[in-house]
Amino acid sequence: MAREHVIDPSVIHHQWDSGLEPVLAVNSGDTVHYDIKVAGDGQVWPGASYEDTRFDFDTIYNLSGPVWVNGAEPGDTLQIDILELRHGDWGWAAFLPGFGLLPDDFPRGYVRTFALQDQVAEFAPGISIPLAPFCGTLGTHPGEPAQLSPFPPHRGGGNIDNRHLTAGSTLWVPVHLAGALFSCGDPHAAQGDGEVSVTALEAPLSGSMRLTLHKEAISTPRFRVPATGAAIRAGGYQATMGLSPDLMESSRIAVRAMIEWLADSCGLTADDAYLLCSITGDLRIIEVVDAGVWNVAMTMPTAIFDASS
Amino acid sequence: MAREHVIDPSVIHHQWDSGLEPVLAVNSGDTVHYDIKVAGDGQVWPGASYEDTRFDFDTIYNLSGPVWVNGAEPGDTLQIDILELRHGDWGWAAFLPGFGLLPDDFPRGYVRTFALQDQVAEFAPGISIPLAPFCGTLGTHPGEPAQLSPFPPHRGGGNIDNRHLTAGSTLWVPVHLAGALFSCGDPHAAQGDGEVSVTALEAPLSGSMRLTLHKEAISTPRFRVPATGAAIRAGGYQATMGLSPDLMESSRIAVRAMIEWLADSCGLTADDAYLLCSITGDLRIIEVVDAGVWNVAMTMPTAIFDASS
């Protein structure tokens, strides 16, 4: 019979490590209740500026787990049903020197913090971001190597930064070690496809996930997203296109043009426009087959703008 | 005062050519009514198989225009409001040797034709595709060179294959020559972001567009999409993820995994699954900033599947 577990929120780890003692053992079908610290907890705080922050990349991610799944073996598939996620009362977003899609355009560092209330963050006068919480990092230990950094993503999932994995969605990832060694963290209150500035709207989350084991293999992570009638992106969007022979360069062109448009039409600074692209804009591959020129769009949901603006 | 024009559907051209006589001259704010031949008109027909077809890439695109916009000069911006688009009664989709995202996986050619009725195409038992017509090719002449192929896309737009440009949407493109020389064609009844197999669901379209001139410059094409409450993609999706150091390779991994999933869960052949990815699936850049490993997802709208399947 399926059980429910509350995972100890004080037990965190900062990297994938197959030698860690599991904090919890569960059966297939069990549900785990989480209370997840924000990335950079204690290194950034409400009201902090970039100059105030004390980022330490070795400890910036606070992963909860690992959870041992009884009976899990390499070659199995772990299903994670994301049952519920609630955001905390504040969050932060940033760009950092040398990171993100446009490090040459934005060589400095910039941090903003936000009060989060009633599932909305006020970004600027006339611009409100509906929140859609998810975990940026979740998955199984990849097996090899035994120890590795929480980024980038790996064959067990990890830091996939997939904004679609909100409550109601399901993720399937391959199992690479006995017990699966499931961890999650890096909680995000909002993000666009691409996460272009390098952060989402980072915020503490609490919530519940159900873990189910399947005795069959998948080649790469898969996910399912439910219908969302009130979804932010159902309200239409403004968008820019980057046309070039390289998907990365096309992405850069589209994001630069969106930053220009947000500055011109909404009066945002370039710094704020870049953050908004990261925490709300989506990078979409429009076409990838046309005689060596690929089309990538950055789309910005109309729903974030006041009707009057 | 804004006027309405019916463009002569018998005047078509197969490449961008600044020496062509404009078929129509319009003022800013005028509306043009179109009747647009399908790509490959006469080279593929209802019921044709790949072996039947007679594709000629020099004449496969049937572009309508060019339309001369009075007063347009280099450095201006042309706004195209897509007012209405209606699909014809049949369409086709294909993959072709050496083209598309997965030419090594699908080295042969494969063509399917569809009856289109009531804005739906039946793809397979239990799989119906809601139609969302748009022009794959539209834009201004790019200026240089004077003559060029209809593909790939260029700095005036051209073959951007942007599925988001359905009725109600607006496109802005730079003007590079006096008169703007606007053309459109390559009508599509449905397509996913990425257009991975190399065709959309190609079908004849009729419809209306309003052309408006702005005396200001933009750096790259921009578009706006209206709210669409009944949108196919609001109904949730199934998705696969490709994680790799290269956006193109990540795209390939995600599409291959979706093809596998469609075969396993819906019983589609790999050939049909690849076509379905092209005409309905979306490639989304989930993250492009994480320590050299990028996450691209292929998402397949749940709305195309029978609830019972």
mmCIF file of N, CA and C in Angstrom, chain A residues 45-155:
data_model
loop_
_atom_site.group_PDB
_atom_site.id
_atom_site.type_symbol
_atom_site.label_atom_id
_atom_site.label_comp_id
_atom_site.label_asym_id
_atom_site.label_seq_id
_atom_site.Cartn_x
_atom_site.Cartn_y
_atom_site.Cartn_z
ATOM 1 N N TRP A 45 19.469 37.473 -0.361
ATOM 2 C CA TRP A 45 18.329 37.594 0.552
ATOM 3 C C TRP A 45 17.426 38.728 0.068
ATOM 4 N N PRO A 46 16.213 38.825 0.586
ATOM 5 C CA PRO A 46 15.286 39.866 0.117
ATOM 6 C C PRO A 46 15.927 41.247 0.209
ATOM 7 N N GLY A 47 15.924 41.965 -0.889
ATOM 8 C CA GLY A 47 16.479 43.312 -0.921
ATOM 9 C C GLY A 47 17.941 43.379 -1.300
ATOM 10 N N ALA A 48 18.611 42.243 -1.432
ATOM 11 C CA ALA A 48 20.044 42.253 -1.743
ATOM 12 C C ALA A 48 20.293 42.760 -3.163
ATOM 13 N N SER A 49 21.393 43.480 -3.355
ATOM 14 C CA SER A 49 21.874 43.825 -4.689
ATOM 15 C C SER A 49 23.001 42.863 -5.051
ATOM 16 N N TYR A 50 23.452 42.923 -6.307
ATOM 17 C CA TYR A 50 24.551 42.043 -6.716
ATOM 18 C C TYR A 50 25.774 42.246 -5.829
ATOM 19 N N GLU A 51 26.060 43.497 -5.493
ATOM 20 C CA GLU A 51 27.252 43.795 -4.697
ATOM 21 C C GLU A 51 27.144 43.206 -3.286
ATOM 22 N N ASP A 52 25.903 43.045 -2.799
ATOM 23 C CA ASP A 52 25.714 42.468 -1.469
ATOM 24 C C ASP A 52 25.958 40.960 -1.436
ATOM 25 N N THR A 53 25.734 40.308 -2.566
ATOM 26 C CA THR A 53 25.628 38.845 -2.545
ATOM 27 C C THR A 53 26.981 38.179 -2.300
ATOM 28 N N ARG A 54 26.895 36.941 -1.821
ATOM 29 C CA ARG A 54 28.105 36.145 -1.563
ATOM 30 C C ARG A 54 27.912 34.776 -2.207
ATOM 31 N N PHE A 55 27.875 34.745 -3.545
ATOM 32 C CA PHE A 55 27.612 33.472 -4.222
ATOM 33 C C PHE A 55 28.815 32.540 -4.124
ATOM 34 N N ASP A 56 28.518 31.295 -3.800
ATOM 35 C CA ASP A 56 29.536 30.242 -3.762
ATOM 36 C C ASP A 56 28.991 29.090 -4.616
ATOM 37 N N PHE A 57 29.546 28.915 -5.801
ATOM 38 C CA PHE A 57 28.980 27.935 -6.726
ATOM 39 C C PHE A 57 29.124 26.503 -6.233
ATOM 40 N N ASP A 58 30.018 26.252 -5.299
ATOM 41 C CA ASP A 58 30.160 24.896 -4.768
ATOM 42 C C ASP A 58 28.988 24.511 -3.868
ATOM 43 N N THR A 59 28.328 25.513 -3.309
ATOM 44 C CA THR A 59 27.238 25.198 -2.365
ATOM 45 C C THR A 59 25.932 25.899 -2.735
ATOM 46 N N ILE A 60 25.859 26.458 -3.969
ATOM 47 C CA ILE A 60 24.684 27.289 -4.317
ATOM 48 C C ILE A 60 23.412 26.445 -4.428
ATOM 49 N N TYR A 61 23.537 25.183 -4.865
ATOM 50 C CA TYR A 61 22.347 24.346 -5.001
ATOM 51 C C TYR A 61 22.123 23.544 -3.725
ATOM 52 N N ASN A 62 20.890 23.501 -3.285
ATOM 53 C CA ASN A 62 20.503 22.762 -2.089
ATOM 54 C C ASN A 62 19.575 21.627 -2.509
ATOM 55 N N LEU A 63 20.158 20.453 -2.708
ATOM 56 C CA LEU A 63 19.359 19.326 -3.186
ATOM 57 C C LEU A 63 18.842 18.513 -2.013
ATOM 58 N N SER A 64 17.595 18.100 -2.124
ATOM 59 C CA SER A 64 16.950 17.292 -1.101
ATOM 60 C C SER A 64 17.011 15.838 -1.551
ATOM 61 N N GLY A 65 17.492 14.969 -0.635
ATOM 62 C CA GLY A 65 17.664 13.560 -0.970
ATOM 63 C C GLY A 65 19.045 13.106 -0.543
ATOM 64 N N PRO A 66 19.544 12.026 -1.106
ATOM 65 C CA PRO A 66 18.866 11.185 -2.093
ATOM 66 C C PRO A 66 17.818 10.278 -1.461
ATOM 67 N N VAL A 67 16.789 10.001 -2.266
ATOM 68 C CA VAL A 67 15.746 9.052 -1.879
ATOM 69 C C VAL A 67 16.061 7.710 -2.542
ATOM 70 N N TRP A 68 16.088 6.663 -1.739
ATOM 71 C CA TRP A 68 16.289 5.296 -2.227
ATOM 72 C C TRP A 68 14.922 4.724 -2.602
ATOM 73 N N VAL A 69 14.790 4.224 -3.829
ATOM 74 C CA VAL A 69 13.537 3.590 -4.261
ATOM 75 C C VAL A 69 13.744 2.078 -4.217
ATOM 76 N N ASN A 70 13.029 1.430 -3.333
ATOM 77 C CA ASN A 70 13.201 -0.017 -3.154
ATOM 78 C C ASN A 70 12.949 -0.758 -4.464
ATOM 79 N N GLY A 71 13.888 -1.625 -4.825
ATOM 80 C CA GLY A 71 13.719 -2.471 -6.013
ATOM 81 C C GLY A 71 14.246 -1.857 -7.298
ATOM 82 N N ALA A 72 14.641 -0.578 -7.271
ATOM 83 C CA ALA A 72 15.097 0.074 -8.505
ATOM 84 C C ALA A 72 16.467 -0.478 -8.914
ATOM 85 N N GLU A 73 16.613 -0.773 -10.202
ATOM 86 C CA GLU A 73 17.858 -1.305 -10.757
ATOM 87 C C GLU A 73 18.197 -0.541 -12.032
ATOM 88 N N PRO A 74 19.491 -0.528 -12.397
ATOM 89 C CA PRO A 74 19.865 0.092 -13.674
ATOM 90 C C PRO A 74 19.038 -0.480 -14.827
ATOM 91 N N GLY A 75 18.567 0.379 -15.712
ATOM 92 C CA GLY A 75 17.721 -0.052 -16.825
ATOM 93 C C GLY A 75 16.245 0.150 -16.554
ATOM 94 N N ASP A 76 15.881 0.412 -15.297
ATOM 95 C CA ASP A 76 14.488 0.740 -14.982
ATOM 96 C C ASP A 76 14.197 2.206 -15.332
ATOM 97 N N THR A 77 12.954 2.576 -15.205
ATOM 98 C CA THR A 77 12.533 3.962 -15.401
ATOM 99 C C THR A 77 11.815 4.432 -14.144
ATOM 100 N N LEU A 78 12.176 5.635 -13.676
ATOM 101 C CA LEU A 78 11.493 6.220 -12.521
ATOM 102 C C LEU A 78 10.512 7.292 -13.003
ATOM 103 N N GLN A 79 9.258 7.144 -12.584
ATOM 104 C CA GLN A 79 8.210 8.122 -12.911
ATOM 105 C C GLN A 79 8.019 9.047 -11.723
ATOM 106 N N ILE A 80 8.067 10.363 -11.952
ATOM 107 C CA ILE A 80 7.859 11.350 -10.900
ATOM 108 C C ILE A 80 6.593 12.127 -11.235
ATOM 109 N N ASP A 81 5.543 11.917 -10.449
ATOM 110 C CA ASP A 81 4.316 12.701 -10.610
ATOM 111 C C ASP A 81 4.404 13.907 -9.692
ATOM 112 N N ILE A 82 4.369 15.092 -10.272
ATOM 113 C CA ILE A 82 4.465 16.312 -9.472
ATOM 114 C C ILE A 82 3.047 16.698 -9.050
ATOM 115 N N LEU A 83 2.747 16.419 -7.777
ATOM 116 C CA LEU A 83 1.363 16.501 -7.313
ATOM 117 C C LEU A 83 0.985 17.918 -6.908
ATOM 118 N N GLU A 84 1.934 18.624 -6.285
ATOM 119 C CA GLU A 84 1.599 19.953 -5.770
ATOM 120 C C GLU A 84 2.888 20.713 -5.551
ATOM 121 N N LEU A 85 2.881 22.033 -5.824
ATOM 122 C CA LEU A 85 4.039 22.889 -5.548
ATOM 123 C C LEU A 85 3.525 24.261 -5.132
ATOM 124 N N ARG A 86 4.060 24.769 -4.019
ATOM 125 C CA ARG A 86 3.664 26.096 -3.514
ATOM 126 C C ARG A 86 4.929 26.936 -3.355
ATOM 127 N N HIS A 87 4.886 28.188 -3.852
ATOM 128 C CA HIS A 87 6.069 29.050 -3.745
ATOM 129 C C HIS A 87 6.113 29.726 -2.380
ATOM 130 N N GLY A 88 7.335 30.088 -1.965
ATOM 131 C CA GLY A 88 7.527 30.878 -0.754
ATOM 132 C C GLY A 88 7.218 32.346 -0.984
ATOM 133 N N ASP A 89 7.630 33.198 -0.054
ATOM 134 C CA ASP A 89 7.181 34.600 -0.106
ATOM 135 C C ASP A 89 8.185 35.567 -0.737
ATOM 136 N N TRP A 90 9.297 35.033 -1.247
ATOM 137 C CA TRP A 90 10.239 35.904 -1.951
ATOM 138 C C TRP A 90 11.013 35.089 -2.982
ATOM 139 N N GLY A 91 11.672 35.798 -3.901
ATOM 140 C CA GLY A 91 12.493 35.140 -4.897
ATOM 141 C C GLY A 91 13.530 36.099 -5.449
ATOM 142 N N TRP A 92 14.452 35.574 -6.223
ATOM 143 C CA TRP A 92 15.494 36.418 -6.822
ATOM 144 C C TRP A 92 15.784 35.969 -8.247
ATOM 145 N N ALA A 93 16.318 36.896 -9.044
ATOM 146 C CA ALA A 93 16.746 36.604 -10.412
ATOM 147 C C ALA A 93 18.010 37.406 -10.661
ATOM 148 N N ALA A 94 18.829 36.952 -11.609
ATOM 149 C CA ALA A 94 20.131 37.582 -11.803
ATOM 150 C C ALA A 94 20.695 37.294 -13.171
ATOM 151 N N PHE A 95 21.674 38.122 -13.581
ATOM 152 C CA PHE A 95 22.676 37.647 -14.540
ATOM 153 C C PHE A 95 24.034 37.854 -13.899
ATOM 154 N N LEU A 96 24.991 37.023 -14.291
ATOM 155 C CA LEU A 96 26.277 36.945 -13.603
ATOM 156 C C LEU A 96 27.408 36.961 -14.628
ATOM 157 N N PRO A 97 28.525 37.602 -14.311
ATOM 158 C CA PRO A 97 29.615 37.736 -15.294
ATOM 159 C C PRO A 97 30.047 36.386 -15.863
ATOM 160 N N GLY A 98 30.077 36.284 -17.190
ATOM 161 C CA GLY A 98 30.571 35.082 -17.840
ATOM 162 C C GLY A 98 29.554 33.985 -18.030
ATOM 163 N N PHE A 99 28.329 34.181 -17.534
ATOM 164 C CA PHE A 99 27.280 33.163 -17.672
ATOM 165 C C PHE A 99 26.149 33.667 -18.581
ATOM 166 N N GLY A 100 25.214 32.775 -18.887
ATOM 167 C CA GLY A 100 24.035 33.158 -19.647
ATOM 168 C C GLY A 100 24.276 33.147 -21.141
ATOM 169 N N LEU A 101 23.203 33.454 -21.895
ATOM 170 C CA LEU A 101 23.279 33.415 -23.361
ATOM 171 C C LEU A 101 24.019 34.616 -23.932
ATOM 172 N N LEU A 102 24.044 35.748 -23.247
ATOM 173 C CA LEU A 102 24.633 36.983 -23.781
ATOM 174 C C LEU A 102 25.682 37.568 -22.836
ATOM 175 N N PRO A 103 26.725 36.804 -22.497
ATOM 176 C CA PRO A 103 27.717 37.317 -21.538
ATOM 177 C C PRO A 103 28.490 38.517 -22.072
ATOM 178 N N ASP A 104 28.647 38.624 -23.386
ATOM 179 C CA ASP A 104 29.374 39.779 -23.933
ATOM 180 C C ASP A 104 28.524 41.045 -23.890
ATOM 181 N N ASP A 105 27.200 40.871 -24.029
ATOM 182 C CA ASP A 105 26.298 42.025 -23.964
ATOM 183 C C ASP A 105 26.120 42.507 -22.532
ATOM 184 N N PHE A 106 26.201 41.574 -21.580
ATOM 185 C CA PHE A 106 25.951 41.886 -20.171
ATOM 186 C C PHE A 106 27.125 41.372 -19.320
ATOM 187 N N PRO A 107 28.265 42.078 -19.379
ATOM 188 C CA PRO A 107 29.463 41.558 -18.703
ATOM 189 C C PRO A 107 29.451 41.748 -17.182
ATOM 190 N N ARG A 108 28.551 42.569 -16.664
ATOM 191 C CA ARG A 108 28.491 42.825 -15.227
ATOM 192 C C ARG A 108 27.594 41.788 -14.543
ATOM 193 N N GLY A 109 27.427 41.979 -13.229
ATOM 194 C CA GLY A 109 26.457 41.178 -12.510
ATOM 195 C C GLY A 109 25.273 42.043 -12.101
ATOM 196 N N TYR A 110 24.090 41.425 -11.953
ATOM 197 C CA TYR A 110 22.870 42.164 -11.614
ATOM 198 C C TYR A 110 21.931 41.200 -10.904
ATOM 199 N N VAL A 111 21.451 41.620 -9.745
ATOM 200 C CA VAL A 111 20.542 40.788 -8.963
ATOM 201 C C VAL A 111 19.302 41.602 -8.630
ATOM 202 N N ARG A 112 18.133 40.975 -8.764
ATOM 203 C CA ARG A 112 16.889 41.600 -8.274
ATOM 204 C C ARG A 112 16.168 40.617 -7.375
ATOM 205 N N THR A 113 15.508 41.136 -6.375
ATOM 206 C CA THR A 113 14.682 40.275 -5.534
ATOM 207 C C THR A 113 13.230 40.734 -5.638
ATOM 208 N N PHE A 114 12.325 39.817 -5.382
ATOM 209 C CA PHE A 114 10.894 40.062 -5.576
ATOM 210 C C PHE A 114 10.109 39.538 -4.377
ATOM 211 N N ALA A 115 9.077 40.258 -4.010
ATOM 212 C CA ALA A 115 8.082 39.711 -3.084
ATOM 213 C C ALA A 115 7.104 38.880 -3.918
ATOM 214 N N LEU A 116 6.790 37.674 -3.440
ATOM 215 C CA LEU A 116 5.880 36.782 -4.163
ATOM 216 C C LEU A 116 4.611 36.635 -3.353
ATOM 217 N N GLN A 117 3.496 36.945 -3.970
ATOM 218 C CA GLN A 117 2.228 36.869 -3.250
ATOM 219 C C GLN A 117 1.119 36.498 -4.217
ATOM 220 N N ASP A 118 0.235 35.628 -3.770
ATOM 221 C CA ASP A 118 -0.933 35.259 -4.572
ATOM 222 C C ASP A 118 -0.532 34.821 -5.983
ATOM 223 N N GLN A 119 0.568 34.086 -6.069
ATOM 224 C CA GLN A 119 1.015 33.509 -7.338
ATOM 225 C C GLN A 119 1.351 34.541 -8.398
ATOM 226 N N VAL A 120 1.800 35.718 -7.970
ATOM 227 C CA VAL A 120 2.202 36.758 -8.920
ATOM 228 C C VAL A 120 3.461 37.445 -8.403
ATOM 229 N N ALA A 121 4.349 37.833 -9.340
ATOM 230 C CA ALA A 121 5.475 38.712 -9.026
ATOM 231 C C ALA A 121 5.314 39.980 -9.844
ATOM 232 N N GLU A 122 5.426 41.136 -9.175
ATOM 233 C CA GLU A 122 5.361 42.414 -9.901
ATOM 234 C C GLU A 122 6.757 42.710 -10.426
ATOM 235 N N PHE A 123 6.910 42.754 -11.749
ATOM 236 C CA PHE A 123 8.239 42.948 -12.330
ATOM 237 C C PHE A 123 8.556 44.421 -12.535
ATOM 238 N N ALA A 124 7.550 45.165 -12.979
ATOM 239 C CA ALA A 124 7.697 46.602 -13.251
ATOM 240 C C ALA A 124 6.285 47.148 -13.345
ATOM 241 N N PRO A 125 6.109 48.477 -13.273
ATOM 242 C CA PRO A 125 4.753 49.010 -13.433
ATOM 243 C C PRO A 125 4.150 48.516 -14.745
ATOM 244 N N GLY A 126 3.019 47.866 -14.672
ATOM 245 C CA GLY A 126 2.367 47.369 -15.886
ATOM 246 C C GLY A 126 2.805 45.985 -16.315
ATOM 247 N N ILE A 127 3.753 45.368 -15.602
ATOM 248 C CA ILE A 127 4.249 44.036 -15.973
ATOM 249 C C ILE A 127 4.209 43.122 -14.751
ATOM 250 N N SER A 128 3.289 42.155 -14.774
ATOM 251 C CA SER A 128 3.131 41.192 -13.675
ATOM 252 C C SER A 128 3.346 39.785 -14.203
ATOM 253 N N ILE A 129 4.104 38.987 -13.478
ATOM 254 C CA ILE A 129 4.424 37.640 -13.924
ATOM 255 C C ILE A 129 3.627 36.624 -13.107
ATOM 256 N N PRO A 130 2.699 35.893 -13.766
ATOM 257 C CA PRO A 130 2.012 34.813 -13.055
ATOM 258 C C PRO A 130 3.028 33.719 -12.710
ATOM 259 N N LEU A 131 3.002 33.231 -11.500
ATOM 260 C CA LEU A 131 3.980 32.232 -11.074
ATOM 261 C C LEU A 131 3.526 30.827 -11.442
ATOM 262 N N ALA A 132 4.493 29.994 -11.758
ATOM 263 C CA ALA A 132 4.230 28.606 -12.163
ATOM 264 C C ALA A 132 5.382 27.759 -11.641
ATOM 265 N N PRO A 133 5.354 27.426 -10.339
ATOM 266 C CA PRO A 133 6.518 26.815 -9.696
ATOM 267 C C PRO A 133 6.865 25.415 -10.219
ATOM 268 N N PHE A 134 8.174 25.149 -10.230
ATOM 269 C CA PHE A 134 8.688 23.822 -10.594
ATOM 270 C C PHE A 134 10.092 23.679 -10.009
ATOM 271 N N CYS A 135 10.608 22.464 -9.997
ATOM 272 C CA CYS A 135 11.996 22.223 -9.589
ATOM 273 C C CYS A 135 12.910 22.265 -10.808
ATOM 274 N N GLY A 136 13.923 23.122 -10.784
ATOM 275 C CA GLY A 136 14.866 23.176 -11.896
ATOM 276 C C GLY A 136 15.709 21.911 -11.982
ATOM 277 N N THR A 137 15.986 21.322 -10.820
ATOM 278 C CA THR A 137 16.805 20.111 -10.761
ATOM 279 C C THR A 137 15.981 18.976 -10.180
ATOM 280 N N LEU A 138 15.905 17.869 -10.890
ATOM 281 C CA LEU A 138 15.336 16.644 -10.321
ATOM 282 C C LEU A 138 15.733 15.478 -11.194
ATOM 283 N N GLY A 139 15.895 14.327 -10.549
ATOM 284 C CA GLY A 139 16.264 13.153 -11.322
ATOM 285 C C GLY A 139 17.013 12.138 -10.502
ATOM 286 N N THR A 140 17.498 11.126 -11.217
ATOM 287 C CA THR A 140 18.242 10.039 -10.592
ATOM 288 C C THR A 140 19.738 10.311 -10.693
ATOM 289 N N HIS A 141 20.535 9.648 -9.858
ATOM 290 C CA HIS A 141 21.988 9.736 -9.987
ATOM 291 C C HIS A 141 22.391 9.116 -11.334
ATOM 292 N N PRO A 142 23.287 9.775 -12.103
ATOM 293 C CA PRO A 142 23.621 9.275 -13.442
ATOM 294 C C PRO A 142 24.542 8.061 -13.433
ATOM 295 N N GLY A 143 25.029 7.627 -12.272
ATOM 296 C CA GLY A 143 25.873 6.435 -12.214
ATOM 297 C C GLY A 143 27.352 6.764 -12.334
ATOM 298 N N GLU A 144 27.720 7.332 -13.453
ATOM 299 C CA GLU A 144 29.110 7.726 -13.683
ATOM 300 C C GLU A 144 29.155 9.213 -13.959
ATOM 301 N N PRO A 145 30.130 9.970 -13.370
ATOM 302 C CA PRO A 145 30.996 9.534 -12.285
ATOM 303 C C PRO A 145 30.230 9.460 -10.971
ATOM 304 N N ALA A 146 30.883 8.924 -9.945
ATOM 305 C CA ALA A 146 30.224 8.761 -8.651
ATOM 306 C C ALA A 146 29.880 10.109 -8.027
ATOM 307 N N GLN A 147 30.735 11.086 -8.262
ATOM 308 C CA GLN A 147 30.495 12.438 -7.745
ATOM 309 C C GLN A 147 30.533 13.421 -8.899
ATOM 310 N N LEU A 148 29.550 14.313 -8.975
ATOM 311 C CA LEU A 148 29.621 15.375 -9.985
ATOM 312 C C LEU A 148 28.796 16.567 -9.560
ATOM 313 N N SER A 149 29.132 17.691 -10.158
ATOM 314 C CA SER A 149 28.490 18.968 -9.881
ATOM 315 C C SER A 149 26.988 18.890 -10.175
ATOM 316 N N PRO A 150 26.188 19.738 -9.511
ATOM 317 C CA PRO A 150 24.741 19.742 -9.808
ATOM 318 C C PRO A 150 24.418 20.282 -11.197
ATOM 319 N N PHE A 151 25.328 20.950 -11.857
ATOM 320 C CA PHE A 151 25.105 21.361 -13.237
ATOM 321 C C PHE A 151 26.272 20.893 -14.071
ATOM 322 N N PRO A 152 26.104 20.628 -15.365
ATOM 323 C CA PRO A 152 24.866 20.751 -16.151
ATOM 324 C C PRO A 152 23.976 19.519 -15.979
ATOM 325 N N PRO A 153 22.853 19.442 -16.769
ATOM 326 C CA PRO A 153 22.000 18.257 -16.736
ATOM 327 C C PRO A 153 22.771 17.030 -17.238
ATOM 328 N N HIS A 154 22.277 15.857 -16.874
ATOM 329 C CA HIS A 154 22.965 14.607 -17.206
ATOM 330 C C HIS A 154 21.935 13.543 -17.580
ATOM 331 N N ARG A 155 22.393 12.326 -17.797
ATOM 332 C CA ARG A 155 21.513 11.275 -18.335
ATOM 333 C C ARG A 155 20.480 10.772 -17.335
#
